[in-house]
Coordinates of C-alpha atoms and ligand atoms in Angstrom, one line a residue:
X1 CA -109.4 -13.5 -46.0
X2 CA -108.1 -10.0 -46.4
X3 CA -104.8 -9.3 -45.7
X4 CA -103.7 -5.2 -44.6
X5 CA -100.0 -4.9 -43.8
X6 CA -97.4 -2.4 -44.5
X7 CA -94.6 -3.6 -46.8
X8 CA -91.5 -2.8 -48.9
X9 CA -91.0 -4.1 -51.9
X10 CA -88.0 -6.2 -52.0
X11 CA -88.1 -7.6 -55.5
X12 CA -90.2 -6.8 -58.6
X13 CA -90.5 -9.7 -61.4
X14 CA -91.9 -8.7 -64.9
X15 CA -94.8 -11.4 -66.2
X16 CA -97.3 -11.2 -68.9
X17 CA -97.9 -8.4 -70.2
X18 CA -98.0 -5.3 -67.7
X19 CA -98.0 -7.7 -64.4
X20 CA -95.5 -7.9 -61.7
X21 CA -95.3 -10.1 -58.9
X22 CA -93.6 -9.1 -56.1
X23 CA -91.2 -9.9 -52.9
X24 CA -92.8 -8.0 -50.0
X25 CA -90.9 -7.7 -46.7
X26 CA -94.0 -7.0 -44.1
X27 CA -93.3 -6.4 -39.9
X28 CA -95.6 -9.4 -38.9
X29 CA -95.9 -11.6 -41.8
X30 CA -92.3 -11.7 -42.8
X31 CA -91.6 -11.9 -46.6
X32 CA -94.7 -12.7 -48.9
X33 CA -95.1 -12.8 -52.9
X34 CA -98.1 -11.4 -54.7
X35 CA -99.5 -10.7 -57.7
X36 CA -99.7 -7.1 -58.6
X37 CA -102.1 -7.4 -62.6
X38 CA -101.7 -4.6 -65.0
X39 CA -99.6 -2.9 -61.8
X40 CA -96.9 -1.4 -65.3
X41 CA -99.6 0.5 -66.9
X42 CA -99.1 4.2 -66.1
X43 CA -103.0 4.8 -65.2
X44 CA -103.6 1.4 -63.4
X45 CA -104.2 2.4 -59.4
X46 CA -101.5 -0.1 -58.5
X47 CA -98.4 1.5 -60.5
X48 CA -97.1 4.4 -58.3
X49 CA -97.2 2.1 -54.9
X50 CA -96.1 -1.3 -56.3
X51 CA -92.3 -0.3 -57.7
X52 CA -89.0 -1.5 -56.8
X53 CA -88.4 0.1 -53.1
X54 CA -91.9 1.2 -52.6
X55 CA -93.0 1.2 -49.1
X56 CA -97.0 0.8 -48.9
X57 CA -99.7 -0.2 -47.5
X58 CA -101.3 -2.8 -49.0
X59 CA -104.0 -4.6 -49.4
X60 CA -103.6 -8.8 -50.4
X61 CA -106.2 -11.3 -51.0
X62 CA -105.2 -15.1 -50.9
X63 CA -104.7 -16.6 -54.3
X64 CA -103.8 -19.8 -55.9
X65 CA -100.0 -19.5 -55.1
X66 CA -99.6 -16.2 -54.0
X67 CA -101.5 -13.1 -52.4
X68 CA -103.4 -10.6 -55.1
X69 CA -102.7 -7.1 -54.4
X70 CA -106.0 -5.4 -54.2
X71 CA -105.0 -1.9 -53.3
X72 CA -101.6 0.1 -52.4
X73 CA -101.2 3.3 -51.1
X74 CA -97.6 4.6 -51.4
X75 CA -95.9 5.7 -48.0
X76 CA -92.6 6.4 -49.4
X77 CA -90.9 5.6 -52.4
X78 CA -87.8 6.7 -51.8
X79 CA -86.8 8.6 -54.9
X80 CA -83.3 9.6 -53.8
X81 CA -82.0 6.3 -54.3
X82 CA -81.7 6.6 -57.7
X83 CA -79.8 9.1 -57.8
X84 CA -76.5 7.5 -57.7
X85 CA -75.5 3.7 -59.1
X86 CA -73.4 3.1 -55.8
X87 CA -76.6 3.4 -53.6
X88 CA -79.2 1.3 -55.8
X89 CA -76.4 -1.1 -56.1
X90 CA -75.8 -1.2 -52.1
X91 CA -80.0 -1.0 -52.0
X92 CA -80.5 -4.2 -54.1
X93 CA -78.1 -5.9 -52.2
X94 CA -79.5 -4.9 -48.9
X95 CA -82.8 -6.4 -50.8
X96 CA -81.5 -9.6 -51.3
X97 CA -79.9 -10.0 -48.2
X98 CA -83.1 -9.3 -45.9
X99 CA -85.2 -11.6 -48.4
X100 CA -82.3 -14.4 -47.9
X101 CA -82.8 -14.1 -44.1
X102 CA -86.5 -13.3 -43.9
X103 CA -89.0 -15.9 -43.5
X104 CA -92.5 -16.8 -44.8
X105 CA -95.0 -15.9 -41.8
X106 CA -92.5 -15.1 -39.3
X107 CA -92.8 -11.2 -37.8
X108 CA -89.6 -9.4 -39.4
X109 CA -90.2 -5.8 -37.4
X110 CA -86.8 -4.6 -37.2
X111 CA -85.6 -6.0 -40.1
X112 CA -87.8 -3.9 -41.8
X113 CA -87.0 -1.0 -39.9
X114 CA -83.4 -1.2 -40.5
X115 CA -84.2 -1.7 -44.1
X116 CA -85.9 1.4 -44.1
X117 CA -83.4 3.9 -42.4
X118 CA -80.8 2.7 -44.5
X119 CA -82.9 3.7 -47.6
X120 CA -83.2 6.9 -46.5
X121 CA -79.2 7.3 -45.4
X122 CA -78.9 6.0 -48.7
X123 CA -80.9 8.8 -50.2
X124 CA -79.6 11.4 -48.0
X125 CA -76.1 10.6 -48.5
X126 CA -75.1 12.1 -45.1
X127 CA -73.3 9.0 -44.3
X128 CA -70.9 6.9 -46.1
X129 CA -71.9 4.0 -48.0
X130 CA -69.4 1.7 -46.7
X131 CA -70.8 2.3 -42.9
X132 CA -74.4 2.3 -44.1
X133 CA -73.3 -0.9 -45.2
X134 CA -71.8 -2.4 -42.2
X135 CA -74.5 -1.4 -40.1
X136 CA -76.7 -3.0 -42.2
X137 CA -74.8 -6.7 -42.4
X138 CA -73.5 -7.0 -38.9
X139 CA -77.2 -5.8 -37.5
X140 CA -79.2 -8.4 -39.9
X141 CA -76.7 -11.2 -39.1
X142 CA -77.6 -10.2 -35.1
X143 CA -81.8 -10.2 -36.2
X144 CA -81.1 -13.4 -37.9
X145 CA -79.9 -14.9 -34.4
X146 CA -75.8 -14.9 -35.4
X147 CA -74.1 -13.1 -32.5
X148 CA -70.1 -12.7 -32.7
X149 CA -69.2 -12.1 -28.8
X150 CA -66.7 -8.9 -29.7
X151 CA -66.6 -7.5 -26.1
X152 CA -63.1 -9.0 -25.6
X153 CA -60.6 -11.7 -26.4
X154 CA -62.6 -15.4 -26.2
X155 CA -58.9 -16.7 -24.8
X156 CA -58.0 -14.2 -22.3
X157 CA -60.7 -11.2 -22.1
X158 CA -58.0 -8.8 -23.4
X159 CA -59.4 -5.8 -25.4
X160 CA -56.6 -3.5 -25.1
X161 CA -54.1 -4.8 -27.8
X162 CA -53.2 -2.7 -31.0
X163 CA -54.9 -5.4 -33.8
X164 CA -57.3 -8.3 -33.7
X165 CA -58.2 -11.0 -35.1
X166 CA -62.1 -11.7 -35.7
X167 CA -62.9 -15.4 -37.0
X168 CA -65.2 -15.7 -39.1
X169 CA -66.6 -18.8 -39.5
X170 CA -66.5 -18.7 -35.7
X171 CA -67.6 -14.9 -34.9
X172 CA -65.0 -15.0 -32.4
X173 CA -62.6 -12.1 -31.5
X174 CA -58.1 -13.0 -30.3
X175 CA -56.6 -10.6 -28.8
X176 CA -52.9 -9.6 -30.6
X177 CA -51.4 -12.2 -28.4
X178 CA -53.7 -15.1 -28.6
X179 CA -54.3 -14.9 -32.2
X180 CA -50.5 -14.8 -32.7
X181 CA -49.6 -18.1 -30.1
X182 CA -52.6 -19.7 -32.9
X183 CA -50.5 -18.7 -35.9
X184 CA -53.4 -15.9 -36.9
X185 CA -52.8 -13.0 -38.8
X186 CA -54.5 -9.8 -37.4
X187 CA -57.5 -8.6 -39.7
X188 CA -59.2 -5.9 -37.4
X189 CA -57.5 -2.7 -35.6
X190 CA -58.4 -1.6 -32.3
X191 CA -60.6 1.5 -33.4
X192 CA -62.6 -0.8 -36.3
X193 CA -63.5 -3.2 -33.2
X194 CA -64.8 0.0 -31.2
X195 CA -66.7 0.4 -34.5
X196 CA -67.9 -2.6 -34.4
X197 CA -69.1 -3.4 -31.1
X198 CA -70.9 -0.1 -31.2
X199 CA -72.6 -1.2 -35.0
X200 CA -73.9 -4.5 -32.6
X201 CA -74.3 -3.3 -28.6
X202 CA -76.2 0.2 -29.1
X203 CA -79.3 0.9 -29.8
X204 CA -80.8 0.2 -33.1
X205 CA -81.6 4.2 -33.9
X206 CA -78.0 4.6 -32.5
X207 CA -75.8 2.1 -34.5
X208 CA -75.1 4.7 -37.6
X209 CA -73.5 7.2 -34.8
X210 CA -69.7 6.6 -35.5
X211 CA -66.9 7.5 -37.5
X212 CA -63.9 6.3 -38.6
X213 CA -61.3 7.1 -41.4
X214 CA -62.8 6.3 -44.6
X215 CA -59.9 3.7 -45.4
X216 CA -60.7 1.6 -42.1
X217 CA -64.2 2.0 -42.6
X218 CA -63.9 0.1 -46.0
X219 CA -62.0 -2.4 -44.8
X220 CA -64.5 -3.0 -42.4
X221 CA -67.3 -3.2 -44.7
X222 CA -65.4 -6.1 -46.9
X223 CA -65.4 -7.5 -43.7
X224 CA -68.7 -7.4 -42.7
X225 CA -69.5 -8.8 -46.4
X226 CA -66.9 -12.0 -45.6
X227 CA -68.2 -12.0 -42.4
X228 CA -72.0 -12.7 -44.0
X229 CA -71.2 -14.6 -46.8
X230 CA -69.7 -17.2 -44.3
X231 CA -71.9 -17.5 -41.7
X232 CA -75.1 -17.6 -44.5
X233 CA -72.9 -19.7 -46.6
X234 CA -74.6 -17.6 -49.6
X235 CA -73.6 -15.8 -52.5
X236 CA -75.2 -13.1 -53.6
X237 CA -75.4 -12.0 -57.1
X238 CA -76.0 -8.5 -56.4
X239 CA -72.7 -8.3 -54.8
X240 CA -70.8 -8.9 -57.7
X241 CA -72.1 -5.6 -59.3
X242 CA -71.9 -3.7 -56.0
X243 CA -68.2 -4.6 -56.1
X244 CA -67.3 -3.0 -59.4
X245 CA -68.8 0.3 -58.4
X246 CA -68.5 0.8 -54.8
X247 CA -64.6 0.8 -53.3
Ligands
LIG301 ZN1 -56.2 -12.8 -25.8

């Protein structure tokens, strides 16, 4: 049976030839591999729509192992984000992070759709990488069912004091006080958890609207990264890169 979806290409392997499969993240059939033959030649229909960070619409017909692409049609293929290393570095890790979460058959909507405005903040560079990045994390960890309660202090409500701690194995937030009568060393300030609980409690087209000084918004985005490395208990190989050439 025919298969029509929408999809972005996550991932893009090389076989035979001038063949690719690929790793398609799709709003109601999750993440899906096909088969994209002779898809590298320059004149073969299937070239311009079935690259790295193409967003399509397909068409997939069941085969042995995987779907066969049949036709694409390229919606956007975001350009601009090649244009700096930082941003297809921080793109390929947002890849691999949405296929790490994303499941076979299961609807992955807004996923996708934070996938996709992040591209193109990427690409217009009119926010920082490091809070396109944040966004991104925290909001797939909350998709992906993992939801730190960061309204106040899980001893005593408090979210007044100066510094926090946020645990992050737990995705729990102490309040100055409590996290000191535990022996915890404050990791957050009080204007990176305003960040924060506005990156999770607003509205998804809403969760980029913040700022903060660009040194607190780093040190929030090497949270984030701790913060989803630990609760996935995953490491990700295109972090390593990302590391040497975003800081
Ligand atoms: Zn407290």
């Amino acid at each position: 049976m025919q298969l029509k979806t929408k999809g972005l290409v996550l991932r893009e392997v090389k076989t035979g030839e001038a063949d690719r499969i690929l790793t398609i993240l799709t709003p109601e059939h999750g993440i899906l591999s096909a088969s994209a033959k002779s898809s590298l030649r320059l004149k073969n229909k299937l070239f311009a729509a079935t690259g790295l960070f193409c967003y399509s619409e397909f068409v997939l017909f069941p085969g042995k192992n995987m779907y066969i692409v049949d036709e694409a049609t390229p919606i956007e293929v975001f350009f601009e984000l090649r244009q700096s290393v930082e941003g297809m570095a921080l793109a390929m890790y947002f890849a691999e992070l949405a296929a790490t979460v994303a499941q076979e058959g299961e609807e992955a909507e807004s996923l996708l759709r934070l996938l996709l405005n992040s591209f193109f903040l990427i690409g217009t560079q009119k926010k920082p990488l490091h809070q396109i990045k944040a966004v991104f994390e925290l909001r797939t960890l909350f998709d992906a069912g993992f939801m730190p309660d960061i309204v106040g202090c899980c001893e005593c409500g408090s979210a007044e004091t100066e510094t926090f701690r946020f645990d992050l194995s737990e995705g729990a937030l102490f309040c100055q006080n409590c996290a000191e009568k535990i022996g915890a060393a404050p990791n957050i300030s009080r204007s990176q958890l305003a960040a924060m609980q506005h990156m999770l409690y607003s509205e998804p087209e809403k969760a980029y609207s913040f700022t903060l000084l660009p040194e607190a918004m780093a040190g929030l985005s090497r949270l984030a990264t701790h913060y989803v490395c630990s609760q996935l208990d995953h490491r990700f190989k295109t972090l390593d890169f990302l590391e040497t050439v975003l800081d």
